[in-house]
Coordinates of C-alpha atoms in Angstrom, one line a residue:
M28 CA 72.7 -21.0 11.2
A29 CA 69.6 -19.7 12.1
P30 CA 67.3 -18.7 8.8
A31 CA 66.6 -15.5 7.3
K32 CA 64.1 -13.0 9.4
T33 CA 61.4 -12.3 6.4
M34 CA 61.2 -8.5 6.1
S35 CA 58.2 -6.9 7.5
L36 CA 56.0 -5.2 5.4
P37 CA 54.0 -1.6 5.7
P38 CA 50.8 -1.6 7.3
L39 CA 47.4 -1.6 5.5
A40 CA 45.4 2.0 6.0
P41 CA 42.1 1.3 6.5
F42 CA 39.5 1.6 3.6
P43 CA 37.9 5.3 4.3
E44 CA 34.2 5.8 4.7
A45 CA 32.1 7.3 1.7
S46 CA 31.6 10.9 3.2
W47 CA 35.2 10.9 3.0
L48 CA 36.7 10.5 -1.0
A49 CA 36.0 13.6 -1.8
D50 CA 39.1 14.6 -0.4
V51 CA 41.8 11.8 -1.1
D52 CA 43.2 11.1 -3.9
G53 CA 41.8 7.6 -4.9
E54 CA 44.2 6.4 -8.0
A55 CA 47.0 6.8 -5.5
L56 CA 45.1 5.1 -2.4
V57 CA 44.2 2.4 -4.9
E58 CA 47.8 1.6 -6.0
A59 CA 49.4 1.7 -3.1
W60 CA 46.7 -1.4 -1.3
S61 CA 47.2 -3.2 -4.6
V62 CA 50.6 -3.5 -4.2
L63 CA 50.4 -4.0 -0.8
V64 CA 47.4 -6.8 -1.2
G65 CA 50.0 -8.8 -3.7
A66 CA 53.0 -8.3 -1.3
Y67 CA 51.0 -9.8 1.4
M68 CA 49.6 -12.6 -1.1
N69 CA 53.1 -13.6 -2.6
L70 CA 54.5 -14.5 1.5
S71 CA 54.4 -18.5 2.1
D72 CA 51.4 -19.5 4.2
E73 CA 53.6 -19.3 7.5
D74 CA 55.3 -15.9 6.4
F75 CA 51.8 -15.0 6.6
V76 CA 50.3 -16.0 9.3
A77 CA 52.8 -14.3 11.1
A78 CA 52.7 -11.0 9.1
A79 CA 48.7 -11.5 9.6
S80 CA 49.0 -11.8 13.2
D81 CA 52.1 -9.0 13.7
E82 CA 50.5 -6.3 11.9
A83 CA 46.4 -6.0 13.4
S84 CA 46.2 -3.6 10.2
V85 CA 45.7 -6.1 7.6
A86 CA 42.3 -7.4 9.0
V87 CA 41.3 -4.0 9.8
F88 CA 41.7 -3.3 6.9
V89 CA 39.5 -6.4 5.1
T90 CA 36.9 -5.0 7.7
S91 CA 36.4 -2.0 6.5
F92 CA 36.4 -2.4 2.8
V93 CA 34.2 -4.9 3.0
R94 CA 32.1 -2.5 5.1
E95 CA 32.1 0.7 3.0
A96 CA 32.8 -0.6 -0.5
P97 CA 29.0 -1.0 -1.8
F98 CA 28.9 2.7 -0.4
A99 CA 32.1 3.6 -3.0
P100 CA 32.0 1.1 -5.9
S101 CA 33.8 3.3 -8.1
L102 CA 37.2 3.4 -5.7
A103 CA 36.5 -0.4 -4.6
S104 CA 35.9 -1.8 -8.0
P105 CA 39.3 -2.6 -8.6
L106 CA 40.1 -3.9 -5.5
L107 CA 37.2 -6.6 -5.3
K108 CA 39.6 -9.5 -6.7
P109 CA 42.4 -8.7 -4.6
V110 CA 40.8 -8.4 -0.8
F111 CA 38.8 -11.2 -2.1
Q112 CA 41.6 -13.2 -2.1
L113 CA 43.0 -11.7 0.9
T114 CA 40.3 -12.5 3.2
S115 CA 40.0 -16.0 1.9
R116 CA 43.1 -17.2 3.1
L117 CA 42.7 -15.4 6.2
L118 CA 40.0 -17.0 7.2
T119 CA 41.5 -20.2 5.7
L120 CA 44.3 -20.4 7.5
S121 CA 44.4 -18.5 10.7
P122 CA 41.1 -16.0 11.0
P123 CA 41.7 -13.6 13.5
A124 CA 38.7 -12.6 16.0
I125 CA 37.2 -9.5 14.5
L126 CA 36.9 -11.9 11.1
L127 CA 35.1 -14.1 13.0
D128 CA 31.9 -11.2 13.5
C129 CA 28.2 -12.5 12.3
F130 CA 28.7 -8.9 10.6
F131 CA 31.5 -9.2 9.2
L132 CA 30.1 -12.8 7.7
S133 CA 26.8 -11.1 6.6
H134 CA 28.9 -8.1 4.8
L135 CA 31.1 -10.1 3.0
A136 CA 28.2 -12.3 1.8
R137 CA 26.4 -9.2 0.8
L138 CA 29.5 -7.6 -1.4
Y139 CA 30.2 -11.0 -3.2
P140 CA 28.5 -13.7 -5.1
R141 CA 27.3 -16.7 -3.0
N142 CA 28.8 -19.3 -5.0
H143 CA 31.8 -17.7 -4.1
V144 CA 31.3 -17.0 -0.4
Q145 CA 28.7 -20.2 1.0
P146 CA 32.6 -23.1 1.0
I147 CA 34.2 -20.9 3.0
I148 CA 31.6 -19.7 5.3
A149 CA 30.8 -23.6 5.5
Q150 CA 33.9 -24.4 6.1
L151 CA 34.1 -21.8 9.1
F152 CA 31.2 -23.1 10.7
D153 CA 32.7 -26.5 11.1
S154 CA 35.9 -25.7 12.2
Q155 CA 35.3 -22.5 14.4
P156 CA 31.1 -23.3 15.3
A157 CA 32.1 -22.5 18.9
V158 CA 32.6 -19.1 18.1
L159 CA 30.9 -18.2 15.2
E160 CA 27.2 -19.0 17.8
S161 CA 29.0 -17.2 20.3
S162 CA 27.9 -14.0 18.1
L163 CA 24.6 -15.3 16.8
A164 CA 23.6 -16.0 20.6
S165 CA 24.9 -12.5 21.1
L166 CA 22.5 -10.6 18.2
K167 CA 19.7 -13.3 18.9
K168 CA 19.7 -11.9 22.7
L169 CA 19.6 -8.2 21.3
L170 CA 16.7 -8.6 18.9
L171 CA 14.1 -10.8 21.1
P172 CA 12.9 -8.3 24.1
H173 CA 12.9 -6.1 21.3
L174 CA 10.2 -8.3 19.2
T175 CA 8.3 -9.4 21.4
A176 CA 7.5 -5.6 23.6
G177 CA 6.2 -4.8 20.0
I178 CA 5.3 -1.1 19.1
R179 CA 7.5 -0.3 22.3
G180 CA 10.3 -2.0 21.3
D181 CA 13.5 -0.3 19.7
L182 CA 12.1 -0.9 16.0
K183 CA 15.3 0.8 14.1
L184 CA 17.3 -1.2 15.7
V185 CA 14.8 -4.4 14.7
Q186 CA 15.1 -3.3 10.9
S187 CA 18.3 -2.2 10.9
R188 CA 20.0 -5.5 12.5
L189 CA 18.0 -7.6 10.4
V190 CA 18.8 -5.6 7.3
D191 CA 22.3 -6.4 8.5
I192 CA 22.0 -10.1 8.9
N193 CA 19.7 -11.2 6.2
P194 CA 22.7 -11.7 3.6
L195 CA 24.2 -14.0 5.8
L196 CA 21.2 -16.3 6.3
H197 CA 20.9 -16.0 2.8
V198 CA 24.1 -17.5 2.4
S199 CA 23.8 -19.7 5.4
S200 CA 22.5 -23.2 6.5
H201 CA 24.1 -22.7 9.4
A202 CA 22.9 -19.5 10.7
S203 CA 19.6 -20.1 9.5
A204 CA 18.9 -23.4 12.0
F205 CA 20.6 -21.6 14.8
L206 CA 18.4 -18.5 15.0
L207 CA 15.2 -20.7 14.6
A208 CA 16.4 -23.4 16.7
G209 CA 13.7 -23.0 19.5
S210 CA 10.9 -21.6 19.0
D211 CA 11.3 -17.6 20.9
F212 CA 12.8 -16.2 17.8
F213 CA 10.0 -17.1 15.6
D214 CA 7.0 -16.1 18.0
G215 CA 9.3 -12.9 18.2
L216 CA 9.0 -11.8 14.2
V217 CA 4.9 -12.7 14.6
S218 CA 5.0 -10.5 17.2
C219 CA 6.8 -7.6 15.9
F220 CA 4.8 -8.3 12.6
R221 CA 1.8 -6.8 14.7
V222 CA 3.4 -3.5 14.6
M223 CA 1.7 -1.3 11.2
N224 CA 5.2 -0.4 10.1
P225 CA 5.5 -1.3 6.0
P226 CA 9.3 -0.9 6.0
L227 CA 9.7 -3.2 9.6
R228 CA 7.3 -6.0 7.6
K229 CA 9.0 -6.5 4.6
V230 CA 12.4 -6.9 6.0
I231 CA 10.8 -9.6 8.7
I232 CA 9.2 -11.3 5.8
A233 CA 12.9 -11.6 4.0
T234 CA 14.4 -12.7 7.6
T235 CA 11.4 -15.6 8.2
Y236 CA 11.8 -16.6 4.5
L237 CA 15.9 -17.0 3.8
C238 CA 15.7 -19.1 7.4
L239 CA 13.4 -21.4 6.1
V240 CA 14.8 -22.0 2.9
G241 CA 18.1 -21.8 4.6
V242 CA 16.7 -24.7 7.1
S243 CA 15.9 -26.6 3.6
E244 CA 19.3 -26.3 2.0
A245 CA 21.4 -27.4 4.9
R246 CA 23.2 -30.9 4.3
P247 CA 21.7 -33.0 5.4
P248 CA 18.4 -30.7 5.1
K249 CA 17.1 -30.3 8.4
W250 CA 13.2 -32.0 8.0
A251 CA 12.1 -31.9 11.3
M252 CA 13.2 -28.7 12.4
L253 CA 11.8 -27.4 9.1
G254 CA 8.1 -29.2 10.0
D255 CA 8.2 -27.7 13.4
Q256 CA 8.3 -24.5 11.9
L257 CA 5.7 -25.0 9.2
F258 CA 3.3 -26.0 12.2
A259 CA 4.2 -23.1 14.4
L260 CA 3.0 -21.1 10.9
K261 CA 0.1 -22.4 10.7
S262 CA -0.9 -22.4 14.2
A263 CA 0.4 -18.8 14.5
A264 CA -2.1 -17.8 11.2
D265 CA -5.1 -19.7 12.9
A266 CA -4.5 -17.3 16.2
H267 CA -4.6 -14.4 13.7
K268 CA -7.3 -15.6 12.1
Q269 CA -9.7 -15.7 15.3
G270 CA -8.5 -12.9 16.4
P271 CA -10.3 -9.2 16.0
L272 CA -7.9 -8.4 13.5
N273 CA -8.0 -8.4 9.4
V274 CA -7.1 -12.2 8.2
N275 CA -4.6 -11.1 5.3
D276 CA -3.0 -8.9 7.9
S277 CA -0.9 -11.5 8.8
L278 CA 2.5 -12.1 8.9
V279 CA 1.6 -16.1 7.0
A280 CA -0.8 -14.1 4.5
E281 CA 1.9 -12.0 3.8
L282 CA 4.7 -14.9 3.5
V283 CA 3.1 -17.6 1.3
T284 CA 1.9 -14.5 -1.2
A285 CA 4.7 -11.8 -1.9
T286 CA 7.8 -14.9 -1.4
P287 CA 7.7 -18.0 -3.8
L288 CA 8.4 -20.3 -0.2
L289 CA 5.5 -22.6 -0.5
R290 CA 7.0 -23.8 -4.3
T291 CA 10.7 -23.1 -3.0
L292 CA 10.1 -25.5 -0.5
L293 CA 7.9 -28.7 -2.5
R294 CA 11.0 -28.6 -4.8
A295 CA 13.5 -28.8 -2.0
V296 CA 11.4 -31.8 -0.2
A297 CA 11.0 -33.4 -4.1
N298 CA 14.2 -33.2 -4.7
S299 CA 15.7 -34.9 -1.5
G300 CA 14.2 -38.3 -3.3
A301 CA 13.2 -39.0 0.6
S302 CA 8.9 -39.6 1.3
Q303 CA 7.7 -36.5 3.5
Q304 CA 4.5 -36.7 2.6
L305 CA 3.4 -35.0 6.5
L306 CA 6.2 -32.4 5.7
T307 CA 4.7 -32.0 2.3
K308 CA 0.8 -31.6 3.5
R309 CA 2.0 -28.7 6.5
I310 CA 3.5 -26.9 3.2
T311 CA 0.3 -27.5 1.2
D312 CA -1.9 -26.2 4.8
L313 CA -0.5 -23.1 3.8
E314 CA -1.5 -22.4 0.6
P315 CA -5.5 -21.1 1.6
F316 CA -3.8 -18.2 3.9
R317 CA -2.7 -16.6 0.2
K318 CA -4.6 -13.3 -0.4
G319 CA -6.5 -13.2 -3.9
P320 CA -5.6 -10.3 -6.0
M321 CA -6.4 -6.4 -5.1
T322 CA -9.0 -4.9 -7.5
R323 CA -8.3 -1.2 -6.7
P324 CA -10.6 1.6 -8.0
K325 CA -8.8 3.6 -11.0
R326 CA -8.1 6.8 -10.3
R327 CA -9.6 9.8 -11.9
V328 CA -7.0 11.2 -13.9
K329 CA -7.8 14.9 -15.1
T330 CA -6.6 15.5 -18.6
R331 CA -5.3 18.5 -20.3
P332 CA -7.2 18.8 -23.9
D333 CA -3.9 18.2 -26.4
K334 CA -4.0 21.3 -28.4
G335 CA -1.4 20.0 -30.7
K336 CA 1.7 21.9 -29.7
G337 CA 3.8 19.5 -27.5
R338 CA 6.1 17.0 -30.4
A339 CA 5.3 13.3 -29.7
T340 CA 8.1 11.1 -28.2
G341 CA 6.3 8.3 -26.1
Q342 CA 7.7 9.2 -23.1
D343 CA 4.2 8.8 -21.3
D344 CA 4.6 5.3 -21.7
E345 CA 8.5 5.1 -21.3
A346 CA 7.4 6.2 -18.2
E347 CA 5.4 3.8 -17.2
L348 CA 7.4 1.0 -18.5
L349 CA 9.6 2.7 -16.1
L350 CA 7.8 2.8 -13.1
D351 CA 6.6 -1.1 -13.7
Q352 CA 9.9 -2.2 -13.6
M353 CA 11.0 -0.3 -11.3
S354 CA 8.9 -2.3 -8.8
K355 CA 10.1 -5.6 -9.3
I356 CA 13.2 -4.5 -9.1
T357 CA 12.4 -3.2 -5.3
Q358 CA 10.9 -6.6 -4.6
I359 CA 13.8 -8.5 -5.1
Q360 CA 16.4 -6.0 -3.9
D361 CA 14.0 -6.6 -0.4
L362 CA 15.2 -9.9 -0.2
F363 CA 18.7 -9.6 -2.4
P364 CA 19.5 -5.9 -1.0
E365 CA 23.6 -6.8 -1.8
M366 CA 22.7 -6.5 -5.9
G367 CA 22.3 -3.3 -7.7
A368 CA 19.5 -2.4 -9.6
G369 CA 21.4 -2.8 -12.5
F370 CA 21.7 -6.7 -12.6
V371 CA 18.3 -7.2 -11.5
S372 CA 17.2 -5.5 -14.3
R373 CA 19.3 -7.7 -16.6
C374 CA 17.6 -11.1 -14.9
L375 CA 14.0 -9.6 -15.1
D376 CA 14.7 -9.0 -19.1
E377 CA 16.4 -12.4 -19.2
Y378 CA 13.2 -13.6 -17.5
D379 CA 10.4 -12.0 -19.5
Q380 CA 9.7 -9.5 -16.1
D381 CA 8.8 -12.6 -13.9
V382 CA 9.8 -11.9 -10.4
E383 CA 9.1 -15.5 -9.4
Q384 CA 11.4 -16.8 -11.9
V385 CA 14.3 -14.7 -11.3
V386 CA 13.9 -15.1 -7.4
A387 CA 14.1 -19.1 -7.8
S388 CA 16.9 -18.8 -9.9
L389 CA 18.9 -16.7 -7.5
L390 CA 18.3 -18.8 -4.5
S391 CA 19.3 -21.9 -6.3
E392 CA 22.2 -19.8 -8.8
S393 CA 20.9 -21.0 -12.1
L394 CA 21.2 -18.2 -13.5
P395 CA 22.3 -18.4 -16.9
A396 CA 26.7 -17.9 -17.8
H397 CA 26.2 -14.3 -19.1
L398 CA 24.6 -13.3 -15.7
A399 CA 26.4 -16.0 -13.5
S400 CA 29.8 -13.8 -14.3
A401 CA 28.5 -10.4 -14.3
D402 CA 28.7 -8.1 -11.7
R403 CA 26.2 -8.4 -9.1
S404 CA 26.7 -4.8 -7.7
E405 CA 26.4 -2.3 -11.6
L406 CA 24.0 0.0 -11.1
L407 CA 21.2 1.0 -13.1
R408 CA 21.8 3.7 -16.3
R409 CA 19.7 6.2 -16.6
H410 CA 18.1 5.6 -20.1
E411 CA 18.6 8.2 -22.6
Q412 CA 15.8 9.9 -23.6
A413 CA 15.8 9.7 -27.7
S414 CA 16.1 12.8 -29.4
F415 CA 14.0 13.7 -32.8
P416 CA 15.7 16.1 -35.0
H417 CA 13.5 18.7 -35.9
Q418 CA 12.9 18.6 -39.8
A419 CA 11.2 21.3 -41.5
P420 CA 8.1 19.8 -43.2
S421 CA 9.3 20.0 -47.1
M422 CA 7.5 21.8 -49.7
T423 CA 5.3 19.9 -51.9
S424 CA 4.6 20.6 -55.4
S425 CA 0.8 20.9 -55.2
Q426 CA -0.7 22.1 -58.5
L427 CA -2.6 25.5 -58.3
P428 CA -5.5 26.4 -60.1
K429 CA -6.3 28.2 -63.2
R430 CA -7.4 31.1 -63.6
R431 CA -10.0 31.3 -66.5
N432 CA -11.7 34.7 -67.9
V433 CA -14.0 35.5 -70.7
F434 CA -11.9 35.1 -73.3
D435 CA -10.6 31.4 -72.7
D436 CA -13.9 30.6 -75.1
D437 CA -14.6 27.5 -73.3
E438 CA -17.7 25.8 -72.6
L439 CA -19.1 28.4 -71.2
D440 CA -18.8 31.1 -73.2
R441 CA -20.2 29.1 -76.0
L442 CA -23.2 28.6 -74.1
A443 CA -22.8 24.8 -74.7
A444 CA -22.0 23.9 -70.5
D445 CA -24.8 21.2 -69.6
T446 CA -27.1 22.9 -67.0
S447 CA -27.6 20.0 -64.7
K448 CA -23.9 20.1 -63.4
I449 CA -24.1 23.7 -62.8
S450 CA -25.2 24.6 -59.0
F451 CA -25.3 28.1 -57.7
G452 CA -24.1 27.1 -53.1
K453 CA -23.8 23.7 -51.9
R454 CA -25.9 20.5 -54.0
L455 CA -28.2 18.8 -52.5
D456 CA -29.1 15.8 -53.6
R457 CA -33.2 15.3 -52.3
T458 CA -35.6 18.5 -52.2
A459 CA -37.4 18.9 -48.8
D460 CA -40.5 17.9 -50.9
D461 CA -38.6 14.4 -51.6
V462 CA -38.0 14.2 -48.0
L463 CA -41.4 14.9 -46.5
R464 CA -42.1 11.9 -49.2
D465 CA -40.7 9.7 -48.5
K466 CA -42.2 7.2 -45.5
S467 CA -39.4 4.5 -45.5
T468 CA -37.9 5.6 -42.7
A469 CA -40.8 6.9 -40.4
P470 CA -42.0 4.5 -37.7
S471 CA -44.7 2.4 -38.0
K472 CA -47.9 3.9 -35.4
A473 CA -47.7 -0.3 -34.2
A474 CA -44.2 0.9 -33.0
I475 CA -45.5 4.3 -31.3
L476 CA -48.2 2.7 -29.3
S477 CA -46.4 -0.1 -28.1
A478 CA -43.6 2.6 -27.1
L479 CA -46.3 4.4 -24.5
A480 CA -47.4 1.6 -23.0
A481 CA -44.1 0.4 -22.3
F482 CA -43.4 4.4 -20.8
D483 CA -44.0 4.7 -16.9
S484 CA -43.7 8.2 -16.3
D485 CA -42.9 7.7 -12.8
D486 CA -39.4 5.9 -13.8
D487 CA -37.8 9.5 -13.9
E488 CA -38.4 10.0 -10.1
R489 CA -36.3 9.1 -7.8
D490 CA -36.9 7.1 -4.8
D491 CA -35.7 9.3 -1.7
T492 CA -37.7 7.5 1.2
Y493 CA -34.1 6.4 3.0
D494 CA -32.1 8.3 2.2
A495 CA -32.4 9.9 5.5
V496 CA -31.4 6.5 7.2
D497 CA -28.0 4.8 6.7
V498 CA -29.9 1.1 5.5
G499 CA -26.7 -0.3 4.3
G500 CA -25.7 -1.5 1.0
T501 CA -23.3 -3.2 -1.2
V502 CA -19.2 -3.8 0.9
D503 CA -16.6 -4.6 -1.3
S504 CA -15.0 -7.8 0.1
T505 CA -11.9 -6.6 -2.1
N506 CA -11.3 -3.8 0.1
Q507 CA -9.1 -5.7 2.8
E508 CA -6.9 -3.7 3.8
A509 CA -9.6 -0.4 4.5
D510 CA -11.6 -3.7 6.4
G511 CA -8.9 -4.4 8.8
V512 CA -8.7 -0.7 9.8
N513 CA -12.4 -0.4 10.3
D514 CA -13.7 -3.7 12.0
S515 CA -10.3 -4.3 14.1
N516 CA -8.7 -0.9 15.8
E517 CA -12.1 1.1 14.8
E518 CA -14.2 0.2 17.8
L519 CA -11.6 0.2 20.2
L520 CA -10.5 3.6 19.4
F521 CA -13.7 4.9 18.9
R522 CA -15.4 3.6 22.8
A523 CA -11.8 5.1 24.2
Y524 CA -13.0 8.5 22.8
T525 CA -16.6 8.1 23.9
M526 CA -15.2 7.3 27.9
D527 CA -12.2 9.9 27.4
D528 CA -11.3 12.4 24.4
K529 CA -8.5 13.9 26.7
T530 CA -6.6 10.7 25.8
F531 CA -6.3 11.8 22.0
A532 CA -4.4 15.0 23.6
K533 CA -1.2 15.3 22.2
D534 CA 0.8 16.6 24.7
A535 CA 3.6 14.3 26.3
A536 CA 2.6 13.7 29.1
T537 CA -1.2 12.3 27.8
R538 CA 1.8 10.3 25.1
R539 CA 3.1 8.9 28.9
A540 CA 0.0 7.7 30.3
A541 CA -1.1 3.8 30.8
T542 CA -4.1 4.4 28.7
R543 CA -2.4 5.8 25.7
T544 CA -0.4 2.5 26.2
K545 CA -2.9 0.6 26.5
L546 CA -4.6 1.8 23.2
R547 CA -1.5 1.5 21.5
E548 CA -0.7 -2.5 22.1
E549 CA -4.4 -3.4 21.4
T550 CA -4.6 -1.7 18.2
G551 CA -0.8 -1.7 17.4
M552 CA -0.3 2.2 16.1
T553 CA 1.8 4.7 16.8
D554 CA 0.9 8.0 18.5
E555 CA 1.0 10.0 15.2
A556 CA -1.8 7.9 14.0
I557 CA -4.1 7.3 17.0
E558 CA -3.9 11.5 17.2
G559 CA -4.5 11.8 13.5
W560 CA -7.6 9.8 13.8
A561 CA -9.3 11.6 16.9
T562 CA -8.1 14.8 14.9
M563 CA -10.4 13.4 11.8
L564 CA -12.8 12.1 13.5
T565 CA -13.6 15.7 15.0
R566 CA -13.8 17.2 12.0
N567 CA -16.1 15.0 10.3
P568 CA -19.8 15.0 12.5
Q569 CA -21.0 12.7 9.8
Q570 CA -18.2 10.4 10.7
M571 CA -19.3 10.6 14.8
K572 CA -23.1 10.0 13.8
R573 CA -22.1 6.5 11.5
L574 CA -19.7 5.1 14.5
Q575 CA -22.3 5.9 17.2
A576 CA -25.1 4.2 15.2
K577 CA -22.6 1.3 14.4
Y578 CA -21.4 1.0 17.8
A579 CA -24.4 2.1 20.2
F580 CA -26.4 -1.1 19.6
A581 CA -29.0 -2.5 22.1
G582 CA -30.2 -5.2 20.5
Q583 CA -33.3 -3.2 18.6
Q584 CA -34.1 -3.5 15.0
T585 CA -33.4 -0.2 13.2
Q586 CA -35.7 2.0 12.8
L587 CA -36.3 3.6 9.3
E588 CA -37.8 7.2 10.1
R589 CA -40.5 8.2 7.5
T590 CA -39.0 11.7 5.3
A591 CA -42.1 12.7 3.9
W592 CA -43.7 15.3 5.6
R593 CA -46.7 14.3 7.8
A594 CA -49.4 16.2 9.5
G595 CA -48.8 15.7 13.9
S596 CA -51.4 15.3 16.1
G597 CA -50.7 18.4 17.8
T598 CA -51.2 20.6 14.5
E599 CA -54.3 22.7 13.2
N600 CA -55.0 20.6 10.6
S601 CA -54.2 17.3 11.5
D602 CA -57.1 14.4 10.9
A603 CA -56.6 13.0 14.1
D604 CA -57.7 16.7 16.1
T605 CA -59.5 18.0 13.5
D606 CA -62.1 21.3 15.0
G607 CA -63.1 21.6 12.0
A608 CA -61.1 24.7 11.0
G609 CA -59.1 23.7 8.5
R610 CA -58.0 25.6 5.1
G611 CA -60.5 26.8 3.2
G612 CA -63.7 26.1 5.8
R613 CA -65.1 27.8 8.8
A614 CA -65.1 26.7 12.0
S615 CA -68.6 24.9 13.1
R616 CA -70.5 26.2 16.2
G617 CA -71.0 23.9 19.3
R618 CA -74.6 23.8 20.6
G619 CA -75.5 26.5 23.5
R620 CA -73.5 29.2 24.7
G621 CA -70.4 28.8 26.6
R622 CA -69.2 25.8 24.8
G623 CA -67.2 27.2 22.1
R624 CA -66.1 25.4 18.9
G625 CA -67.6 22.2 18.0
Q626 CA -64.9 18.9 18.4
A627 CA -65.2 16.5 15.6
G628 CA -62.6 14.6 17.2
P629 CA -62.8 12.1 20.3
T630 CA -63.8 13.5 23.5
E631 CA -60.7 12.6 26.3
E632 CA -59.9 14.9 28.5
R633 CA -56.6 15.0 26.7
D634 CA -58.3 16.0 23.5
T635 CA -60.6 18.8 25.0
E636 CA -58.0 20.5 27.3
A637 CA -56.4 20.8 23.8
A638 CA -58.9 22.5 22.0
R639 CA -59.3 24.7 25.2
R640 CA -55.2 25.8 25.0
R641 CA -56.1 27.0 20.9
K642 CA -59.3 28.7 21.3
E643 CA -57.5 30.6 24.8
A644 CA -54.8 31.3 21.9
N645 CA -56.9 32.6 19.0
K646 CA -59.6 34.4 20.4
A647 CA -57.8 38.1 18.9
S648 CA -58.4 36.6 15.6
R649 CA -61.7 35.2 15.6
A650 CA -65.5 36.7 15.7
N651 CA -66.3 40.1 17.0
H652 CA -62.9 40.9 19.7
N653 CA -61.1 43.0 17.2
R654 CA -64.5 45.4 16.7
R655 CA -65.2 45.2 19.8
D656 CA -62.3 46.1 20.8
G657 CA -62.1 49.3 18.5
R658 CA -65.6 50.2 19.7
A659 CA -63.7 50.2 23.3
R660 CA -61.1 52.5 21.9
K661 CA -63.4 55.1 20.3
M662 CA -65.4 55.6 22.9
A663 CA -62.6 56.4 25.7
R664 CA -60.9 58.9 23.3
G665 CA -64.6 60.6 23.0
G666 CA -65.0 60.5 26.8
M667 CA -68.3 58.2 26.5
A668 CA -68.8 55.4 28.5
G669 CA -68.4 51.8 27.1

């Protein structure tokens, strides 16, 4: 007799998107999903495999739940444990093809703790290596052209795909080793990091860090692959150092500064027990690329005078502490995007706000018991503002002065009061005569003469000799970002601007031109940044003069012009061309007639011609020419001959 056939269970509805949750009854859905998931889990292994293969809705529900649960924590929280049990059983017995996608496994690693997901994914790589590696190969093939293209690639696609795959790299050393196999993926990350896109740079740093740490955590550890990647890091850093860009603006410098990579790798090598001197040396060779602390000038903040009208609540100090904590939470969430801000805040409180200690503990899964069992998707609660009750000031029992009159019969009425204790107005201890007679605080004559001898009357006059010329000055070596921008791209942009300023136009045709494309590739800047640089240059003539003086150097020494006024060789009062007609004097006459004024300077032809021109130009203002012309006009009016 044939065995009875198992009753088929109803299909599981997919988990809705976050935008649909406002229009659905969440409690009814959660209750229905819980009942159905429990019914599937109560089946035997054979019946469960048959039901999962017949009903594709199980895999669809699991996929949609893992993808959308982080965006609806209130609705998904009761289903986290049963769905994880259902997913684990599916992946262990007979995993459907839709659940072997690398992005599904990455979403699973983002939703659940690492110690729960890591064994399941490791077992999948042992049992289904071809399918998983095929999915990772497709992702790698998609990203490589855009990574190597730099600014011409689809940067948004690269950023979104790397953000999605980073949780899988965090829990799976197999995925990290597969992506780092060969040098094409790592070279693409180094090339794409040159693009000035801060969000993309953070994602690239996180991806590189997770891949290198994942290779060191493989069982057995892949020391040879790790050594090759560290050598590639050192080579890329040296090549960047020899180039025109800023030394500290490289992937290696940011990687060893913003992440605990070197310390984590050294700890992994030490815990392995094997002698890895070459690997240790390659790790320590990256230490010189660590950036030093950057000291930025403190911004001047306008402060309003406190009028005493507000209640002191300490909110300013609390806001400053909250901003510092949110900055540290953001740094940790760049590496662990699946963790909630509330859980990260609790970890920071546990380790005295030390970001590196928190990252190291999260990577090694060495958190305390109360944090290891906590909800890692916990959100940060808003701090309640402390409210202070308004209390009216209590009335103090101050003693009022007693009124006195002439009938008190006191010592003043009896004229028995001490007159030395009575004064009209403010009583002074010493009179003016006493102050003048006191010579104890007066300076001595020797001190006055010594101060006068040391005084220089010219000290208060500022030297303005070199005000009009840029003679250079001290350079702030700590402003590393500004040095990088000025030295790397400023010369390229300025030379392109002097050759053809139409290259910086804002129309679509110019942006598609070959010259603009070449300029974007050389500088790594976007079209908006290039056009903005040209706009600011046209608005600042002083900047234009500075760039012309800086990049128009032809080998000669800088000539410093004198700014004080001096009489030139062609002026009337010049010493070189003195003609005897200085201010306050009279012109000397030369010997003989027709020779004009005497020449006190050299007798060269050039000086003679200059003196003659001045004489012809000033004839009407000297000697008797004016009187002679006036007499001629009068005689003409009278009809008489001149």
